[in-house]
Short mmCIF file of C-alpha atoms in Angstrom, two decimals:
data_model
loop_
_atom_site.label_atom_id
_atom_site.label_comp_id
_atom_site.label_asym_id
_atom_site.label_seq_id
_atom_site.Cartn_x
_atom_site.Cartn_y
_atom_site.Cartn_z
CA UNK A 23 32.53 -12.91 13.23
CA UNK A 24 36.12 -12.30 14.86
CA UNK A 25 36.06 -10.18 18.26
CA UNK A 26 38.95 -8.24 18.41
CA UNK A 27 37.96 -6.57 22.07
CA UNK A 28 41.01 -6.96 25.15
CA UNK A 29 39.26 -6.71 28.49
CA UNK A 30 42.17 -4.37 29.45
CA UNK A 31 45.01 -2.51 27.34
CA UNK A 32 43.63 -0.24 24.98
CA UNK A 33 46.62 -0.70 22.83
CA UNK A 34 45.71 -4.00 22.16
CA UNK A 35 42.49 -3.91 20.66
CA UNK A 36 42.47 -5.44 16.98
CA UNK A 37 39.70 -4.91 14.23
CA UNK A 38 36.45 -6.98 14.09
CA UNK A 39 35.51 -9.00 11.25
CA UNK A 40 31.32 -8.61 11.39
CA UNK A 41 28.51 -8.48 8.50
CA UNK A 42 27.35 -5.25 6.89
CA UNK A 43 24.63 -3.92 4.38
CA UNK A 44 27.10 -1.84 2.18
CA UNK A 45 25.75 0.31 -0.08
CA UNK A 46 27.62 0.74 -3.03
CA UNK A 47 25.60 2.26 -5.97
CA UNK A 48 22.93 5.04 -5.54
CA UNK A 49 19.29 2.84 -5.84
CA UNK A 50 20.76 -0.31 -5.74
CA UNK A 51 20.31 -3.10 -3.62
CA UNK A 52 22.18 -3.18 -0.31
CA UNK A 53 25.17 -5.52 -0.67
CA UNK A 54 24.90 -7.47 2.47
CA UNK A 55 29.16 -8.67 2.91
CA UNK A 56 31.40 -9.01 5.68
CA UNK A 57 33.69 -5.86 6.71
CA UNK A 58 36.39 -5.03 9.22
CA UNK A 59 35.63 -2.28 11.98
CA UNK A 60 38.77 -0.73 12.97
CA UNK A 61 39.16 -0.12 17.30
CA UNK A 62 38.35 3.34 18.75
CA UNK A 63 40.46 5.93 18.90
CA UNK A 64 40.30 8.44 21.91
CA UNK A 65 37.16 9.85 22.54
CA UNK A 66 35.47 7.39 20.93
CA UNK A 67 33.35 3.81 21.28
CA UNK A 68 33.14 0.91 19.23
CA UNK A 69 29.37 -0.71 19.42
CA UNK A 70 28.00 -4.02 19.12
CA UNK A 71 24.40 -3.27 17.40
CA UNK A 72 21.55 -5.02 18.51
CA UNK A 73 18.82 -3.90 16.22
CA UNK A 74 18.68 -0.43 13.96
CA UNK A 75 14.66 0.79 12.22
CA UNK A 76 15.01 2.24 8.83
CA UNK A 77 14.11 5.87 8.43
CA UNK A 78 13.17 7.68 5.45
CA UNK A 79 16.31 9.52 5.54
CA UNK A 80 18.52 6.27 4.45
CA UNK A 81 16.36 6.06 1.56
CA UNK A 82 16.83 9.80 1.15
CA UNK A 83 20.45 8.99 0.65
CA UNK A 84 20.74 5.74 -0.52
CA UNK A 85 18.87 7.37 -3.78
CA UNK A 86 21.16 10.57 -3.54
CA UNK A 87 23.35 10.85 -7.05
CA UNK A 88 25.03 14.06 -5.92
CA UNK A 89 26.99 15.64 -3.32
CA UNK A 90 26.70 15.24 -0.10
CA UNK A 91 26.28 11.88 -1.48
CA UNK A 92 29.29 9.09 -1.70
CA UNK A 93 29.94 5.46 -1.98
CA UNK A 94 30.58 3.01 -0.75
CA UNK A 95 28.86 4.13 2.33
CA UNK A 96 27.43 1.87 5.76
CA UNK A 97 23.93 4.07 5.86
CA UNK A 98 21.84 3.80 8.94
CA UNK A 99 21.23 5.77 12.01
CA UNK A 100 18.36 5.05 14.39
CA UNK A 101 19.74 2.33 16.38
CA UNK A 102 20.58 0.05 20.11
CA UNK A 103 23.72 -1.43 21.05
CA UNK A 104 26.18 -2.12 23.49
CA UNK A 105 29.58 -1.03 24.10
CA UNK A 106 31.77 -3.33 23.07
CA UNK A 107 34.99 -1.33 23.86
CA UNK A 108 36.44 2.42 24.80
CA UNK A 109 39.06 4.49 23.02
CA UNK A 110 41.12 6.55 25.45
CA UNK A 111 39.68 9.79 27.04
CA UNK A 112 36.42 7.72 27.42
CA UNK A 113 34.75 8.21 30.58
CA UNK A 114 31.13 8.30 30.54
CA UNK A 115 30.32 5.01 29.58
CA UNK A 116 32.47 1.72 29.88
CA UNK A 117 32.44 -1.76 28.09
CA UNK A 118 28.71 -3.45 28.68
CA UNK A 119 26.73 -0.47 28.91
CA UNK A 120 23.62 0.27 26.37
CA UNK A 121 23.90 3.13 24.37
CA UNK A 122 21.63 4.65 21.44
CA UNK A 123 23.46 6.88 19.03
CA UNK A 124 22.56 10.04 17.66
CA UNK A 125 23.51 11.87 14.33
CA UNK A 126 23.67 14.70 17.28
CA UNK A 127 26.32 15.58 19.36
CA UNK A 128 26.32 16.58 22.60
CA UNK A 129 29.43 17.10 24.11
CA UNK A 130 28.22 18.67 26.85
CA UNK A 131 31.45 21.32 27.02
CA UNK A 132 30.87 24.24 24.24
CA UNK A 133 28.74 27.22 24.73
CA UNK A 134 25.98 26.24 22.82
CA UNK A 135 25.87 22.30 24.78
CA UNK A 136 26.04 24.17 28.21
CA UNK A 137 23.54 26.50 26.74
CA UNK A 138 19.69 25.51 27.18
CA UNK A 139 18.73 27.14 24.09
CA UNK A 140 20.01 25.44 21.82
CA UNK A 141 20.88 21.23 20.64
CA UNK A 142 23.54 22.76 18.02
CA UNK A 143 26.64 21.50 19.20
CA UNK A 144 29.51 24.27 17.88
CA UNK A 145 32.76 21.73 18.79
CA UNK A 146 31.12 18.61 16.79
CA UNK A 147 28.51 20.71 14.11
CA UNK A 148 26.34 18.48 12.33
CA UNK A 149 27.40 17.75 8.87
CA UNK A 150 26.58 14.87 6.70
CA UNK A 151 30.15 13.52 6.36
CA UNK A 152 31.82 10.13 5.26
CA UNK A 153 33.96 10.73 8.08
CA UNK A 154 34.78 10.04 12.13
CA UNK A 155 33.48 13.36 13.77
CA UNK A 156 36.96 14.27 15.55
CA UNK A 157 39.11 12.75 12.34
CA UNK A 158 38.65 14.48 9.15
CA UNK A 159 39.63 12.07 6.68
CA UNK A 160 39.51 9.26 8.59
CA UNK A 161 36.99 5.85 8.35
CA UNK A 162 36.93 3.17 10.65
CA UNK A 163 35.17 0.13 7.91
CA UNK A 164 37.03 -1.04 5.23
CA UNK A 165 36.08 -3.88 3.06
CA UNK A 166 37.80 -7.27 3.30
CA UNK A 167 40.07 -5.69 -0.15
CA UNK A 168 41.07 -3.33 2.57
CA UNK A 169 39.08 -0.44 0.77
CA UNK A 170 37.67 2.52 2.61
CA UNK A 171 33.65 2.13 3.39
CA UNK A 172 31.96 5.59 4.02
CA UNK A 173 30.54 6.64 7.58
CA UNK A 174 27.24 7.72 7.74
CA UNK A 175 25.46 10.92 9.77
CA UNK A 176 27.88 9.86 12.63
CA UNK A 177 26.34 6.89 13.45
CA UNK A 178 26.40 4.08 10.26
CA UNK A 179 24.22 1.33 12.24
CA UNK A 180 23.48 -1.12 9.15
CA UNK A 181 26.41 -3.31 10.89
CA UNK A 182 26.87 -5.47 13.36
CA UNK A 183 29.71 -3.24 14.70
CA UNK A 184 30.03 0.36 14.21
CA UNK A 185 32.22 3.27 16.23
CA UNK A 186 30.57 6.61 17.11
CA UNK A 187 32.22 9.51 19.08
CA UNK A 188 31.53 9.60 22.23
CA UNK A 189 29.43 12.76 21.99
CA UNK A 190 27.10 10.93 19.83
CA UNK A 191 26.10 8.01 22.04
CA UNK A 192 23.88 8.01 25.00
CA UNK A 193 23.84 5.87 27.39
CA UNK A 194 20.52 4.46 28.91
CA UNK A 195 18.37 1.76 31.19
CA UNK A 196 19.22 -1.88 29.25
CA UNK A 197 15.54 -2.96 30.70
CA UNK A 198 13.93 -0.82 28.14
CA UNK A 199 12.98 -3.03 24.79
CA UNK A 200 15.52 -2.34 22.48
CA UNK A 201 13.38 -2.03 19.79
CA UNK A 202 11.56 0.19 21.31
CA UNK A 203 14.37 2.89 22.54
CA UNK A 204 15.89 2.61 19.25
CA UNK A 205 13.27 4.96 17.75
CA UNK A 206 14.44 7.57 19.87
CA UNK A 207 17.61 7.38 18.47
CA UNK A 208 16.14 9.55 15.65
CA UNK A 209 12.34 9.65 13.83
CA UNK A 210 10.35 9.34 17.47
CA UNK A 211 12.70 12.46 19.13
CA UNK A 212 12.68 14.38 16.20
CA UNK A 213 8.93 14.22 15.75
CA UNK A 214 8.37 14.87 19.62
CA UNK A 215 10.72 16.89 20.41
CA UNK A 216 9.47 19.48 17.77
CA UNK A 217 6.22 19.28 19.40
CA UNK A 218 7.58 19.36 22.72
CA UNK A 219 10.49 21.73 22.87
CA UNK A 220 10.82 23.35 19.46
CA UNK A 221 7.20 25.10 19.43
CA UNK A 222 6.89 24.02 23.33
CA UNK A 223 2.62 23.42 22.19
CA UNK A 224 0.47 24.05 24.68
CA UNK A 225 -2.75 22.58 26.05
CA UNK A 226 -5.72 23.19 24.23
CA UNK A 227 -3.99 24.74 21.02
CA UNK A 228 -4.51 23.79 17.25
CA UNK A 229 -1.57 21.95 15.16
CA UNK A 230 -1.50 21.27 11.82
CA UNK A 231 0.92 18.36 10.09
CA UNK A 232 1.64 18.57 6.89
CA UNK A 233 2.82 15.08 6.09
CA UNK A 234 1.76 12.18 8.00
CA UNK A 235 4.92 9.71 7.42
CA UNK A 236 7.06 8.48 10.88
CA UNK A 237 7.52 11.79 11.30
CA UNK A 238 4.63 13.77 10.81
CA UNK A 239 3.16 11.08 12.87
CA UNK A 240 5.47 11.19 15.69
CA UNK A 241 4.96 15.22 15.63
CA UNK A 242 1.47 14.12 16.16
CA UNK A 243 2.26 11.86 19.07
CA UNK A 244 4.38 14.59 20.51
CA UNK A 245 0.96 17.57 19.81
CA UNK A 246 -0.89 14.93 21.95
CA UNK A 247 1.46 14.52 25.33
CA UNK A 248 1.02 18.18 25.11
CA UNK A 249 -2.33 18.32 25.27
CA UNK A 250 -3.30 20.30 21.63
CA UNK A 251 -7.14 20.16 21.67
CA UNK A 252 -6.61 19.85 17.63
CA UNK A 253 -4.40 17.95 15.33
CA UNK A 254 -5.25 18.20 11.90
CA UNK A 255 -3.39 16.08 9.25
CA UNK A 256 -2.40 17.18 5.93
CA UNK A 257 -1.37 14.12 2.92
CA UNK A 258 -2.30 13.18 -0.08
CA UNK A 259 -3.00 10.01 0.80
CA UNK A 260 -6.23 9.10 2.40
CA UNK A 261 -5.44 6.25 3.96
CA UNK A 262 -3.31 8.33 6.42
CA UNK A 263 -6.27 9.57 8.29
CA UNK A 264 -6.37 6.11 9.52
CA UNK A 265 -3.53 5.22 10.54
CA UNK A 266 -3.18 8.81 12.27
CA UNK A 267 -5.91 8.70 14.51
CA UNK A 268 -4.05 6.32 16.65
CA UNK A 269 -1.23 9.21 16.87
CA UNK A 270 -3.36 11.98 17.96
CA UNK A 271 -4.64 12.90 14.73
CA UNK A 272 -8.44 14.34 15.15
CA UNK A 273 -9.24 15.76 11.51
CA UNK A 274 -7.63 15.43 7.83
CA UNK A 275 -7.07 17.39 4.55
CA UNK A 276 -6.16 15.65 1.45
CA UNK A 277 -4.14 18.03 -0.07
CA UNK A 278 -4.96 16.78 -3.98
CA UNK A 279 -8.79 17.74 -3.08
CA UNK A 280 -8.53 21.23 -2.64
CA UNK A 281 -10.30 22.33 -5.94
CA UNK A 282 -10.02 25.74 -6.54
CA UNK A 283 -8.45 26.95 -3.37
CA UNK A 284 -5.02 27.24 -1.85
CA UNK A 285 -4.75 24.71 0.99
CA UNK A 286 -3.57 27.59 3.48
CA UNK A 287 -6.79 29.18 2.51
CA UNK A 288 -8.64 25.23 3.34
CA UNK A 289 -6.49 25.24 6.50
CA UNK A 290 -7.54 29.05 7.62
CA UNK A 291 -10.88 28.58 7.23
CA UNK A 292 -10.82 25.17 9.54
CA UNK A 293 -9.03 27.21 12.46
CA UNK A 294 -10.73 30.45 12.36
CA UNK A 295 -7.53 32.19 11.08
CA UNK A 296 -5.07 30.19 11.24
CA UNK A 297 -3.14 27.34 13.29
CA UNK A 298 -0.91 27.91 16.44
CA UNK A 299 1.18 25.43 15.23
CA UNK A 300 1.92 24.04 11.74
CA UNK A 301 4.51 21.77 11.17
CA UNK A 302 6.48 20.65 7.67
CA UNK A 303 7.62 17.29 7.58
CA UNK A 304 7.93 16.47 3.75
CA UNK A 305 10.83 18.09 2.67
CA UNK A 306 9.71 20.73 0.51
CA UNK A 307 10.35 24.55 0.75
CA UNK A 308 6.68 25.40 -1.22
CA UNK A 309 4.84 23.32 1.41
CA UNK A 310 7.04 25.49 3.90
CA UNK A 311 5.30 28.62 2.55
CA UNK A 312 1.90 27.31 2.54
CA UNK A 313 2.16 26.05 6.00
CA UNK A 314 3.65 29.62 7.11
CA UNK A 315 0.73 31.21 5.20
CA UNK A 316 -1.50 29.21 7.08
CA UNK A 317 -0.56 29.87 10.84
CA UNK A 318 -2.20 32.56 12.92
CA UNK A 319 -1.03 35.74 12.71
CA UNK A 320 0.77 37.34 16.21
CA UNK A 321 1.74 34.08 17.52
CA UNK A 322 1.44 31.41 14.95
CA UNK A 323 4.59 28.89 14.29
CA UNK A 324 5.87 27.44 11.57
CA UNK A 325 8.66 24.27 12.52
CA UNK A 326 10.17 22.63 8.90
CA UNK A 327 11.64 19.16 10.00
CA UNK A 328 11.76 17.84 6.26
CA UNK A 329 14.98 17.45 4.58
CA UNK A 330 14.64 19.07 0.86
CA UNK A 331 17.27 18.58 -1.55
CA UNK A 332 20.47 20.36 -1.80
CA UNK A 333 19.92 23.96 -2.71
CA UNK A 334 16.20 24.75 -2.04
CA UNK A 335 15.05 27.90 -0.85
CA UNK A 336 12.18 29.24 0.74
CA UNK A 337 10.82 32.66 -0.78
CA UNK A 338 8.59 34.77 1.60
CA UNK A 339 6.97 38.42 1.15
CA UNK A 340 8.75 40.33 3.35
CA UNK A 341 5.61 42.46 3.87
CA UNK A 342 3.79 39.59 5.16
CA UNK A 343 6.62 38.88 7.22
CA UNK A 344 7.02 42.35 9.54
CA UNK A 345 2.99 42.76 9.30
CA UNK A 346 2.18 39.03 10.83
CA UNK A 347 4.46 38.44 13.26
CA UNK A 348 5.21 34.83 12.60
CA UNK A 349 7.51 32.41 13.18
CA UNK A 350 9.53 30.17 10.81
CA UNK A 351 11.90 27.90 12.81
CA UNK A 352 13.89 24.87 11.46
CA UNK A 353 14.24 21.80 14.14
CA UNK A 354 17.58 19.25 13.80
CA UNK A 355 16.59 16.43 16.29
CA UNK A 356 13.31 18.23 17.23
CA UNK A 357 15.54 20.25 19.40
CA UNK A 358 16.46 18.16 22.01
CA UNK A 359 19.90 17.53 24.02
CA UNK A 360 20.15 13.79 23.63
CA UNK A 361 22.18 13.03 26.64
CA UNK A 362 19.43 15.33 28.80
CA UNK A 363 16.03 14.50 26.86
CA UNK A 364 15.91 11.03 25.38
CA UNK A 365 16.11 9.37 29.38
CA UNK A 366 13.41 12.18 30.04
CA UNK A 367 11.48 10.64 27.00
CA UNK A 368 12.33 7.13 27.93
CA UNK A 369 10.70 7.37 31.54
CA UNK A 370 7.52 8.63 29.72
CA UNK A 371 7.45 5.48 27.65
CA UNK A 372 7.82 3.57 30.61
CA UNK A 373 5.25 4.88 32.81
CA UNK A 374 2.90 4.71 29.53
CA UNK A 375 2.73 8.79 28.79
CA UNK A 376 4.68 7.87 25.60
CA UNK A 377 3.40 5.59 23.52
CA UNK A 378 6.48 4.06 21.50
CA UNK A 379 4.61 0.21 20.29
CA UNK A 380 2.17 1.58 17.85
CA UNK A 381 5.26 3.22 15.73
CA UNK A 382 6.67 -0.46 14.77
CA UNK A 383 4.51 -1.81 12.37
CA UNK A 384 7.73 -4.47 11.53
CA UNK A 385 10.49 -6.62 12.64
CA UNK A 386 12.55 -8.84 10.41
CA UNK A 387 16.50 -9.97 10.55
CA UNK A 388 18.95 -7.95 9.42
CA UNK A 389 19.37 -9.94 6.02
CA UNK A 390 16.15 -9.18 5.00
CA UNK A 391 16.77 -4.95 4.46
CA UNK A 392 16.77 -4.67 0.93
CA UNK A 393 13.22 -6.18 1.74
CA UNK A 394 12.48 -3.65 4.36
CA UNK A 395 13.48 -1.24 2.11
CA UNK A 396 11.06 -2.09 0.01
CA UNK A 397 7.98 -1.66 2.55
CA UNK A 398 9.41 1.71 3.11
CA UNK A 399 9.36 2.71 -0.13
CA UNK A 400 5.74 1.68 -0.68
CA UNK A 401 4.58 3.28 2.35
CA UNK A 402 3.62 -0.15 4.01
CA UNK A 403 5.23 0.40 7.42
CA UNK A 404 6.06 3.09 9.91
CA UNK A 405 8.96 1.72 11.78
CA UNK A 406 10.51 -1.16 10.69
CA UNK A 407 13.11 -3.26 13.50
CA UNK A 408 15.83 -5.26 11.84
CA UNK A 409 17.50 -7.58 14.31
CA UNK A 410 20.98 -8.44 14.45
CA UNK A 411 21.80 -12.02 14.55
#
């Protein structure tokens, strides 16, 4: 690898030569080649990785054949690293400080960042685009043929070097295990922070998860610092029951062994009318409607955190909707401010509220994704930790 960082001028920062899994074909294996990673330009931060988990969303669009969709593309986006240098305007963090980045912005300036009801940052919206936030058209990777390698949800951590905006990095403690506060650079603060600030749960109230991946399990995690009395699990798999009691996760439904009932009716029945809370975290608009369908009437909320595919709608009666008083919400990021909320979080994993450890159920080197990959697609791990270097 060739460092390119100036401990001074700006102006004289040069590109790094560093190693990156490239994907270049929908559903192929990650090309693992060496790339250059252009300096920042103002307002932004170029960051030496240290380690980056997989989450189901790379494998979401690493098999994506259609728009929003594009190769070659650096995916990744739940990562640690350390600023390696600053583009002008930077003045938050400076060269040596750790920083998790988030597919989020939070510039902290625009009505809706100053705002505390909402995460959705109107000068830096989230879109999934190839591109630097700020600089429409414009990558910082290119291949050693001096071709143009995609960005990916703002962040593109599957390198040893990426560069984020500056509204998409946080900076935080470097005592805290990296491969622990990487998680919170996506899966674990989506997950909790829908618990936690989307449907704010409170103590002694029902939840019901329908899905138990990272996710679902992390929404779990989340029901349980609040203090829901129940946490019922919804998958088809069995096995998940398992694995989900050590999240929170006090009863289960397998979904395939409903018989001749709806599993909103299964679910009702359970709760005595319905759940407080039901959360979606599969991705799929029909599961949407069964889990609104199955939380209480007056007060119940429904949260979708699963990313369906491009186009999908949810259909609901409107009767049902003015006569029940429900709520249907969708969560980006569980809700939360990044720069505001993922220290909070972090201080709760360090004085053990939190529990971050039981999510990584791997760590391998960074060569070895296309076999990570793999355990992801078979449902054999949680979180898995590749290390750089």
């Amino acid at each position: 690898m060739e460092n390119g960082k100036s401990s001074g001028d700006k102006s004289s920062l040069k590109p790094i030569r560093c190693k990156a899994a490239v994907c270049r074909k929908a559903g192929e294996p990650l090309v693992m080649e060496e790339i250059l990673v252009e300096p920042p330009q103002p307002f932004e931060v170029r960051v030496r990785i240290i380690c980056t988990a997989l989450c189901h969303s790379d494998i979401t669009f690493w098999k994506l054949q259609v728009p929003p969709a594009c190769f070659p593309r650096i995916l990744g986006h739940e990562a640690i690293g350390v600023v390696e240098s600053v583009g002008e305007n930077v003045t938050e963090v400076v060269v040596g400080d750790t920083v998790l980045p988030t597919f989020m912005a939070d510039c902290g300036d625009c009505v809706d960042c100053k705002s505390p009801k909402s995460n959705l940052c109107s000068r830096l919206p989230f879109k999934v685009s190839p591109w630097m936030p700020r600089y429409e058209n414009s990558s910082r990777f290119t291949d050693l043929n001096g071709n143009t390698l995609f960005h990916f949800l703002n962040v593109s951590s599957f390198s040893e070097y990426t560069v984020l905006d500056v509204a998409h990095v946080v900076k935080i403690d470097s005592s805290i295990p990296p491969s622990r506060a990487c998680l919170l650079s996506c899966g674990v603060s989506t997950g909790v922070g829908a618990a936690w600030k989307t449907a704010q749960v409170e103590q002694g109230s029902t939840v019901v998860i329908f899905g138990l991946g990272s996710i679902g399990l992390a929404v779990a995690e989340g029901a349980r610092f609040c203090g829901a009395s129940r946490i019922i699990g919804v998958d088809i798999n069995p096995t998940k029951f398992e694995v989900g009691q050590k999240f929170g996760i006090t009863e289960f439904v397998n979904s395939m062994t409903c018989e001749n009932k709806r599993l909103s009716e299964v679910i009702n029945e359970m709760t005595g009318g319905g759940a407080d809370y039901c959360f979606e975290c599969v991705g799929s608009s029909s599961l949407v409607q069964e889990a609104y369908a199955c939380c209480r009437k007056g007060w119940g909320k429904t949260i979708t955190l699963g990313v369906d595919k491009p186009g999908s709608e949810i259909c609901l009666n409107s009767s049902d909707v003015l006569h029940n008083g429900k709520t249907l919400i969708g969560s980006l990021f569980g809700g939360l401010k990044a720069k505001s909320h993922i220290p909070l979080l972090l201080k709760r994993y360090m004085s053990k509220e939190l529990e971050l450890d039981k999510f990584v159920t791997h760590e391998m080197k960074f060569e070895d994704i296309n076999d990570a990959f793999q355990l992801l697609l078979d449902g054999r791990c949680i979180r898995c930790v590749l290390w750089m270097g």
